[in-house]
Tab-separated table of C-alpha atoms and ligand atoms in Angstrom:
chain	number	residue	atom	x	y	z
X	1	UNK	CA	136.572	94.903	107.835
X	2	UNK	CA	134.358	96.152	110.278
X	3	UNK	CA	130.707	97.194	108.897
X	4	UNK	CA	130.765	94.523	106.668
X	5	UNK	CA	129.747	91.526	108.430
X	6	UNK	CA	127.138	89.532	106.428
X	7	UNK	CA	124.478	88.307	107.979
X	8	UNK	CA	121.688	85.867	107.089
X	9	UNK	CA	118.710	87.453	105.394
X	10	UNK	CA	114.854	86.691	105.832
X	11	UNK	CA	114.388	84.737	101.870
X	12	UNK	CA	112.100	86.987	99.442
X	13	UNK	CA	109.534	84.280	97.676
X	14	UNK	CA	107.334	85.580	94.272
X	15	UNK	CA	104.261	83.675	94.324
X	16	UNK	CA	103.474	82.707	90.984
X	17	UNK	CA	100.840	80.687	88.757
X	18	UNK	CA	97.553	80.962	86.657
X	19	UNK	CA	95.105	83.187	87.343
X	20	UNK	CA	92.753	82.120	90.090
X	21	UNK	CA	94.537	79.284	91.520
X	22	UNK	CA	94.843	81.197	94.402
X	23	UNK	CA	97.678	83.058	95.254
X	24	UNK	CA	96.564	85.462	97.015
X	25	UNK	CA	94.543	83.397	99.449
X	26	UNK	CA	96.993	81.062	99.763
X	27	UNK	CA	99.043	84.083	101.202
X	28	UNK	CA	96.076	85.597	102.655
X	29	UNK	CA	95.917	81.656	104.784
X	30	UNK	CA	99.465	81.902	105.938
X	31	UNK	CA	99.196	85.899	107.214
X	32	UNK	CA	95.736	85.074	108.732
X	33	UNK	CA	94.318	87.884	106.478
X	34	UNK	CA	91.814	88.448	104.276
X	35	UNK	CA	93.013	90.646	101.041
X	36	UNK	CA	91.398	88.359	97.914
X	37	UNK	CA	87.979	89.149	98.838
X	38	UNK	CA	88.565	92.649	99.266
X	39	UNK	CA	89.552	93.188	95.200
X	40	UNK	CA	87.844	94.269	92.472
X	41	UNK	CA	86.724	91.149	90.361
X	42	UNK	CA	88.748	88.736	92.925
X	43	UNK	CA	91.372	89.888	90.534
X	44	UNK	CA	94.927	91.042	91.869
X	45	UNK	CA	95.824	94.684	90.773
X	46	UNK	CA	99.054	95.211	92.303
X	47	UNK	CA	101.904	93.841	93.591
X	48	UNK	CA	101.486	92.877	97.968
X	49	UNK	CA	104.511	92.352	100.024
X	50	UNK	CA	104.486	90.954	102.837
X	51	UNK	CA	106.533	89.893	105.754
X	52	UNK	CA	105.634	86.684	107.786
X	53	UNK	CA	106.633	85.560	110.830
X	54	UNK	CA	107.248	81.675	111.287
X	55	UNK	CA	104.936	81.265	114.614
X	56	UNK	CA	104.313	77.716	115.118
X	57	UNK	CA	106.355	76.311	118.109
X	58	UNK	CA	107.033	72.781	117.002
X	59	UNK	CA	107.986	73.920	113.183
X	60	UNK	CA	111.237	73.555	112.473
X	61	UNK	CA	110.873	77.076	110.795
X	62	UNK	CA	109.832	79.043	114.349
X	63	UNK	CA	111.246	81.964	114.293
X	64	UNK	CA	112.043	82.616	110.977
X	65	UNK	CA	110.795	85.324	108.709
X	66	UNK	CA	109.623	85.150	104.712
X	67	UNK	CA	108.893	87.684	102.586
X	68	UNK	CA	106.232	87.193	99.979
X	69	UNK	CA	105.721	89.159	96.699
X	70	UNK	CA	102.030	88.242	95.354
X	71	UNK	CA	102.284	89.088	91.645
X	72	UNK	CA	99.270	90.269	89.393
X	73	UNK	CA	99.977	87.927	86.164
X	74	UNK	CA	103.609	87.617	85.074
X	75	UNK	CA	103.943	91.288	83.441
X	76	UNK	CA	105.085	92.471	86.696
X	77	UNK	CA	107.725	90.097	87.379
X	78	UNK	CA	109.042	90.118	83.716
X	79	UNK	CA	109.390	93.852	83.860
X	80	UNK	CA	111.737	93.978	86.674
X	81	UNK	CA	113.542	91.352	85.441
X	82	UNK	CA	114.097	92.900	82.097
X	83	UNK	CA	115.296	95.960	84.077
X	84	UNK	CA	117.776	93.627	85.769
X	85	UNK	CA	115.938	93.303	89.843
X	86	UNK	CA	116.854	90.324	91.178
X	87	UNK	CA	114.831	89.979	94.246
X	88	UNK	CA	113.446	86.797	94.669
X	89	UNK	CA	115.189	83.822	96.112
X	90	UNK	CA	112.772	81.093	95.498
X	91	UNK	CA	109.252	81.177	92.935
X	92	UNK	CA	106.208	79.461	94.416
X	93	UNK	CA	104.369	77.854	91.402
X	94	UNK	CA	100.612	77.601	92.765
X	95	UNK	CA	98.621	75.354	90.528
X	96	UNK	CA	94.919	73.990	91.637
X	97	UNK	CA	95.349	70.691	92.151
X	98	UNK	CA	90.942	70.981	89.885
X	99	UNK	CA	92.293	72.769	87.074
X	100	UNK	CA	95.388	71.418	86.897
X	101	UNK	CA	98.796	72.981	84.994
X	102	UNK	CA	97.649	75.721	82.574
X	103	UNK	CA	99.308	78.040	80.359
X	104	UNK	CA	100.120	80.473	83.537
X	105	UNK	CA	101.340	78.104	84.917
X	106	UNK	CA	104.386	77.085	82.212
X	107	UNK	CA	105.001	81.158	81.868
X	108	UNK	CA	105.580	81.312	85.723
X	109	UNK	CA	107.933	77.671	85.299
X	110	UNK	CA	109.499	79.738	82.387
X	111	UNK	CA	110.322	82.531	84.310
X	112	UNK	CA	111.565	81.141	87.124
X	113	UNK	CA	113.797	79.224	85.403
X	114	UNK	CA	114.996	81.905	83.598
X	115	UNK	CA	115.652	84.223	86.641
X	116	UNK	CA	117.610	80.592	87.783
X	117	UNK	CA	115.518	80.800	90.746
X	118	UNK	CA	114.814	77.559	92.718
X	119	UNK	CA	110.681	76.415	92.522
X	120	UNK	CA	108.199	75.075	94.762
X	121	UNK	CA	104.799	73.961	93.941
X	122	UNK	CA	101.867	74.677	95.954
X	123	UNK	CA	99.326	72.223	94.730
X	124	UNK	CA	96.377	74.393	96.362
X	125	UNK	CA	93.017	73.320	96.654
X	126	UNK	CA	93.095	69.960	97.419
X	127	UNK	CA	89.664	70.381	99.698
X	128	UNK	CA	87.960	70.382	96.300
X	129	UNK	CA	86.031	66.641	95.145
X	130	UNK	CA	87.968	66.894	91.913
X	131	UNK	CA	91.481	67.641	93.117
X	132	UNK	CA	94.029	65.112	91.024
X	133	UNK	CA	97.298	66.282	92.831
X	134	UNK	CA	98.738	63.503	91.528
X	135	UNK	CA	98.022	64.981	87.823
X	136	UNK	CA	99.126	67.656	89.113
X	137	UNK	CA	102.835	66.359	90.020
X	138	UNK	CA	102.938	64.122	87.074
X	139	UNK	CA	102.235	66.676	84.388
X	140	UNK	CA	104.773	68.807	85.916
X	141	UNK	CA	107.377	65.989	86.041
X	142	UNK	CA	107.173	65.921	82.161
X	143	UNK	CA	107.783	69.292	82.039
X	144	UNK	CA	111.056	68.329	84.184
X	145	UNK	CA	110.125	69.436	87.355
X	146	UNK	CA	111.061	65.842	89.048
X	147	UNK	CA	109.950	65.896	92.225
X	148	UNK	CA	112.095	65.173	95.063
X	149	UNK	CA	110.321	62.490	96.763
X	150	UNK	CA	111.328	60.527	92.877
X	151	UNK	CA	114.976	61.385	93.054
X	152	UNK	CA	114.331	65.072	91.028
X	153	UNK	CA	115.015	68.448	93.357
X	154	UNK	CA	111.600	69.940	92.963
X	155	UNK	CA	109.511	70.462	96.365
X	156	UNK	CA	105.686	69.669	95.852
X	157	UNK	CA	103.126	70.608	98.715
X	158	UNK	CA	99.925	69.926	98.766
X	159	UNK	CA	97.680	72.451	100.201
X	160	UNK	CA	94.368	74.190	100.847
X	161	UNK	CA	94.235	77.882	101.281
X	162	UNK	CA	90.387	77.189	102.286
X	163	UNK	CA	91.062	74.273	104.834
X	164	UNK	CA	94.267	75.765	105.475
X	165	UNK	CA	95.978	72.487	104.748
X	166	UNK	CA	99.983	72.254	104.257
X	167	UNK	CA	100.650	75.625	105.144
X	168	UNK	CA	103.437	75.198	107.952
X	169	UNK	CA	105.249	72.353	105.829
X	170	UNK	CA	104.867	74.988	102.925
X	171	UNK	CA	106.620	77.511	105.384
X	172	UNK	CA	109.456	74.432	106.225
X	173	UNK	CA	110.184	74.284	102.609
X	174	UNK	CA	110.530	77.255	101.797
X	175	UNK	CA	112.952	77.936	104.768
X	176	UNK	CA	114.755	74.207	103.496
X	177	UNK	CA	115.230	75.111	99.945
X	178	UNK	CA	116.430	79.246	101.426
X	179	UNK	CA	118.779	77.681	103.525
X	180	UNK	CA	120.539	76.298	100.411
X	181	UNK	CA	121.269	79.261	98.875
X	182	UNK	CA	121.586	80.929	102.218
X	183	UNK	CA	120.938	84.639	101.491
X	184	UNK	CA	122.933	87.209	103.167
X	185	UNK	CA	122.679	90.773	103.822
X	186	UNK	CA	124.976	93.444	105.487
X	187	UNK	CA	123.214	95.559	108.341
X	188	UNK	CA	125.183	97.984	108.624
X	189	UNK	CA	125.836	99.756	105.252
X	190	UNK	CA	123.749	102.003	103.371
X	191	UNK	CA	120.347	100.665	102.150
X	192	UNK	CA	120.064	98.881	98.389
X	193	UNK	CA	117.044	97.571	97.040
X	194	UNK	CA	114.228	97.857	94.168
X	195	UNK	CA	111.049	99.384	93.644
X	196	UNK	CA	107.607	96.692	93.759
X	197	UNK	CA	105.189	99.275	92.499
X	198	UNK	CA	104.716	102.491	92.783
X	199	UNK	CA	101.566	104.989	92.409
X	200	UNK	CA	100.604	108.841	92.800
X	201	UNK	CA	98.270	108.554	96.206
X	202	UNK	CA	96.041	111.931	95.846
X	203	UNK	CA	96.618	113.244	99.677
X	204	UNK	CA	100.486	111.899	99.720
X	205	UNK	CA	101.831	112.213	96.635
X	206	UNK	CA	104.220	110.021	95.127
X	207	UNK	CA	104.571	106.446	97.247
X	208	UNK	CA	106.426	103.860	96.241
X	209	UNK	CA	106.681	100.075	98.389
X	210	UNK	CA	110.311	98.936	97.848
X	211	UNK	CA	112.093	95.870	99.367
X	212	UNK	CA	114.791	96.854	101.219
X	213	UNK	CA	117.940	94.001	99.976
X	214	UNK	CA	120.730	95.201	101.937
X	215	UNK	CA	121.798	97.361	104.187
X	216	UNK	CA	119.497	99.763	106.493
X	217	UNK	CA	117.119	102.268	105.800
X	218	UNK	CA	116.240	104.835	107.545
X	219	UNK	CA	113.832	108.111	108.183
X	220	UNK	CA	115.757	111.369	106.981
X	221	UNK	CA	118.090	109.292	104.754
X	222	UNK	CA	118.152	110.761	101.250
X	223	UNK	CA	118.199	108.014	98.083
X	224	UNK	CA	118.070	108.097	94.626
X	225	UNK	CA	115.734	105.767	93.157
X	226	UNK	CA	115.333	105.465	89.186
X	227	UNK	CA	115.557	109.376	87.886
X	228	UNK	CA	114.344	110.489	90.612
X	229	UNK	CA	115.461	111.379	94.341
X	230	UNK	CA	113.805	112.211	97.555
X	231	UNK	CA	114.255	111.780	101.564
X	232	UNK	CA	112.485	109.487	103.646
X	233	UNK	CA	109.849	111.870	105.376
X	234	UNK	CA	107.687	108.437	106.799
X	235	UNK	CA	107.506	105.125	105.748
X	236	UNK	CA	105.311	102.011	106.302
X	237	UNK	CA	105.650	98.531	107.000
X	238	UNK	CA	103.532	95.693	105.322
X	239	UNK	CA	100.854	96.317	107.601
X	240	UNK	CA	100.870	100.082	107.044
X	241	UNK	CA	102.351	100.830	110.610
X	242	UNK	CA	105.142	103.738	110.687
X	243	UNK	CA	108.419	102.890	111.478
X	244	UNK	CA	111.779	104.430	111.578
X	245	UNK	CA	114.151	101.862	109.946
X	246	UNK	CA	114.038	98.742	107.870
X	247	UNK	CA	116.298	96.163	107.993
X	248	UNK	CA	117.486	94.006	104.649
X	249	UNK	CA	114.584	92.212	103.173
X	250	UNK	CA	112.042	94.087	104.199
X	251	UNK	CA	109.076	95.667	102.140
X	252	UNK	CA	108.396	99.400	102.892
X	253	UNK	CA	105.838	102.352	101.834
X	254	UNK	CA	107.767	105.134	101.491
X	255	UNK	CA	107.118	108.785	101.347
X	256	UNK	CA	108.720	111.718	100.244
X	257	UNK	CA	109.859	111.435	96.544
X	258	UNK	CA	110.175	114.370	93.886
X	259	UNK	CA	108.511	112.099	91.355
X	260	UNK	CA	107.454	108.779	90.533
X	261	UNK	CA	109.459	106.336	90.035
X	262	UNK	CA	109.225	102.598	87.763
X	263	UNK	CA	108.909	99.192	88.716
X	264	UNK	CA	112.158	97.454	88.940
X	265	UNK	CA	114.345	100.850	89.605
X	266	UNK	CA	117.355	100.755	92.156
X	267	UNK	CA	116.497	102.053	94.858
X	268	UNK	CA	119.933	103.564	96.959
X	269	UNK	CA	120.695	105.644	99.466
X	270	UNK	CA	122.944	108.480	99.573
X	271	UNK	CA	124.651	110.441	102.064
X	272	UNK	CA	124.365	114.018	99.867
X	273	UNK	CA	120.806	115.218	99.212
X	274	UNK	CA	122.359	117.526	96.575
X	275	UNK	CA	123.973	114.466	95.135
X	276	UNK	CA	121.470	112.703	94.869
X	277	UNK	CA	119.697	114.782	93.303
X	278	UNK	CA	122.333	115.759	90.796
X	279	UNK	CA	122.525	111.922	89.758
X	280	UNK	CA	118.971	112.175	89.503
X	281	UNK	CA	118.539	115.424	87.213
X	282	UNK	CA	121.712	113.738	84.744
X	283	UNK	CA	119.762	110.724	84.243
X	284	UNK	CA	116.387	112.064	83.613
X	285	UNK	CA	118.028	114.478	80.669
X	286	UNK	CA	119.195	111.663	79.749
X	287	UNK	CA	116.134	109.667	79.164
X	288	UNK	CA	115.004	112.914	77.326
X	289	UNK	CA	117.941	112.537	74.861
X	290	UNK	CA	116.916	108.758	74.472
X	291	UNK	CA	113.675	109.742	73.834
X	292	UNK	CA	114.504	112.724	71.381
X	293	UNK	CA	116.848	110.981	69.819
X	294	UNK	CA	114.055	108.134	68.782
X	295	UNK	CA	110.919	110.489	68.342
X	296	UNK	CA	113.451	112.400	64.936
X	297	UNK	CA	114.236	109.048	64.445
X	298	UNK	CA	110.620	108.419	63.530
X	299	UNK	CA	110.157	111.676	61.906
X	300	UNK	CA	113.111	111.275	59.305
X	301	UNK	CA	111.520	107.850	59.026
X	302	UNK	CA	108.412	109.227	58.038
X	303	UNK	CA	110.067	111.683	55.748
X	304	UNK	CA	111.963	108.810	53.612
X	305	UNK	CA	108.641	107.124	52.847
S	1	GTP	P1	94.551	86.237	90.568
S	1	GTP	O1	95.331	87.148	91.455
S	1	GTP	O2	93.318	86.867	90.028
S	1	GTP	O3	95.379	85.592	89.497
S	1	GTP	O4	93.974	85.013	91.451
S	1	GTP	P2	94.713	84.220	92.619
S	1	GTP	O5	95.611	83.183	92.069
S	1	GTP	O6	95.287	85.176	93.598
S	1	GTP	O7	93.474	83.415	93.268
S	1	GTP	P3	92.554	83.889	94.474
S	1	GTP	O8	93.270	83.800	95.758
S	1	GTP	O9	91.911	85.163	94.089
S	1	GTP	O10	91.497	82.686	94.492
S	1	GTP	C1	90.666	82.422	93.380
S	1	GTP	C2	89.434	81.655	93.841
S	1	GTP	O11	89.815	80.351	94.313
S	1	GTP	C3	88.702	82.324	94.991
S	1	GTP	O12	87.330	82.167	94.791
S	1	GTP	C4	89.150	81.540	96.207
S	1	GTP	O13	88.204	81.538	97.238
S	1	GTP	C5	89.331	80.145	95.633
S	1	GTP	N1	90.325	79.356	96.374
S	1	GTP	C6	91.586	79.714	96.651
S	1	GTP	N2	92.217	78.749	97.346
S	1	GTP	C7	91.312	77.753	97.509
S	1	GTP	C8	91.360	76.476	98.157
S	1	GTP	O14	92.355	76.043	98.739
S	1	GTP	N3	90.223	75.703	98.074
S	1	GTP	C9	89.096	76.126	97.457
S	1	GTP	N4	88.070	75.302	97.444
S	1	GTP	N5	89.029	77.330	96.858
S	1	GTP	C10	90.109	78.134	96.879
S	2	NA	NA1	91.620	85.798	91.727
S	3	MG	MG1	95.568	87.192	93.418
């Protein structure tokens, strides 16, 4: 039918792993930014987004698009999954290639797995004197993560967010192990997709970033998101430039909601404002019902003892 053609989708990758193996410069290599020195602690906070554009010539990936989630911890990811998001196609496992696999790193195996999301590992930081990739790939392989080049189906890359080593046949991968599962999207329908994070911003109110899964979104369109509702006023793209519509797999800022919504809510757009909002006000009573409901329940509990 027409308006329904499918068409192939940029994958959406959740980079994973324990705490300073470095994610985030690992991500920060492959945008050519610099976000990890910028946070408090070298610690990530919140979740980043980020679209990337595929730009070396001779890779057999130019031209393609990823979208990264950088995760703070495993909290995040586990959240939205509990609340049912699916929206990542493939889980990068970073592990430094010095420290080795730690507990981190079996949660993020664990969760991937459990999502029945394909993996990669990044063995990062193979600049350092002590790197033992080879540790590395062998104490994954007894946790069953065979890799490929040994007859399993796990991709291991070796690289150095530092020395920026491995990062375009990183990029290849990922694009090699998408093109399996071949994600599709339809343009032309009205947008779907889930809230990353969201947070109160003192001059702009409630923003949420969202990644857009299917369909089109665009300024003026009104959505329900969660309990709550609002109408695209402005929105933002990964680099914090305004623009006017977002495609499928895209992250976005957006502006313009009556109240905050969670991590993990659908996000979807509707064609009545008054709708909308409607859904919105039903659902919010009732979460206040839910939460009545269990607040007597621990009252009359308290009473019986
Ligand atoms: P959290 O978000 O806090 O879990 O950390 P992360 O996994 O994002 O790690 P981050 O990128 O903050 O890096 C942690 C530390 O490792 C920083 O000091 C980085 O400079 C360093 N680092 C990251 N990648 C490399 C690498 O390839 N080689 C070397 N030598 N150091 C690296
Ligand atoms: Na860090
Ligand atoms: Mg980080």
């Amino acid at each position: 039918t027409t308006g329904m053609v499918e068409i192939a989708r940029s994958p959406v990758v959740t980079v994973m792993g324990h705490v300073d193996h470095g994610k985030t410069s690992l991500l920060d290599a492959i945008r050519s930014t610099d976000v990890a020195s910028g946070e408090a602690g070298g610690i990530t906070q919140h979740i980043g987004a980020y679209k990337v554009h595929v730009t070396k010539p001779d890779s057999p990936a130019f031209g393609r698009e990823i979208v990264f989630l950088d995760t703070p911890g495993h909290e995040a990811f586990t959240r939205m999954r509990a609340r049912g998001a699916k929206i990542t196609d493939i889980v990068v496992v970073v592990v430094a290639a010095d420290d080795g696999v730690m507990p981190q790193t079996l949660e993020a195996i664990d969760h991937a797995r459990a999502a029945k999301v394909p993996i990669i590992v990044a063995v990062n930081k193979i600049d350092k004197p002590d790197a033992n990739p080879a540790k590395v790939i062998q104490q994954l392989a007894a946790r069953g993560l065979q890799p490929s080049n040994q007859g399993g189906d796990t991709e291991f890359v070796e690289v150095s967010a530092k020395k920026r080593i491995g990062l375009d046949l990183l990029e290849e991968m990922i694009c090699l192990v998408a093109d399996i599962s071949a994600p599709k999207a339809v343009l032309d329908r009205p947008a779907v997709g889930t809230v990353i994070e969201a947070k109160l911003d003192r001059g702009r109110g409630a923003v949420a970033s969202i990644l857009v899964q299917n369909g089109t979104l665009r300024l003026g369109d009104s959505y329900i998101v969660g309990n709550t509702f609002g109408k695209i006023r402005a929105m933002f793209d990964d680099r914090g430039r305004s623009i006017t519509e977002a495609g499928p797999s895209t992250p976005v800022e957006i502006l313009g909601l009556e109240s905050m919504p969670d991590a993990g809510d659908t996000f979807l757009v509707m064609a009545d404002r008054d709708k909308a909002k409607g859904i919105a006000q039903y659902r919010k009573m009732k979460e206040r019902e839910a939460q009545l409901a269990k607040s007597s329940r621990v009252s009359l509990e308290g009473l019986a003892e």
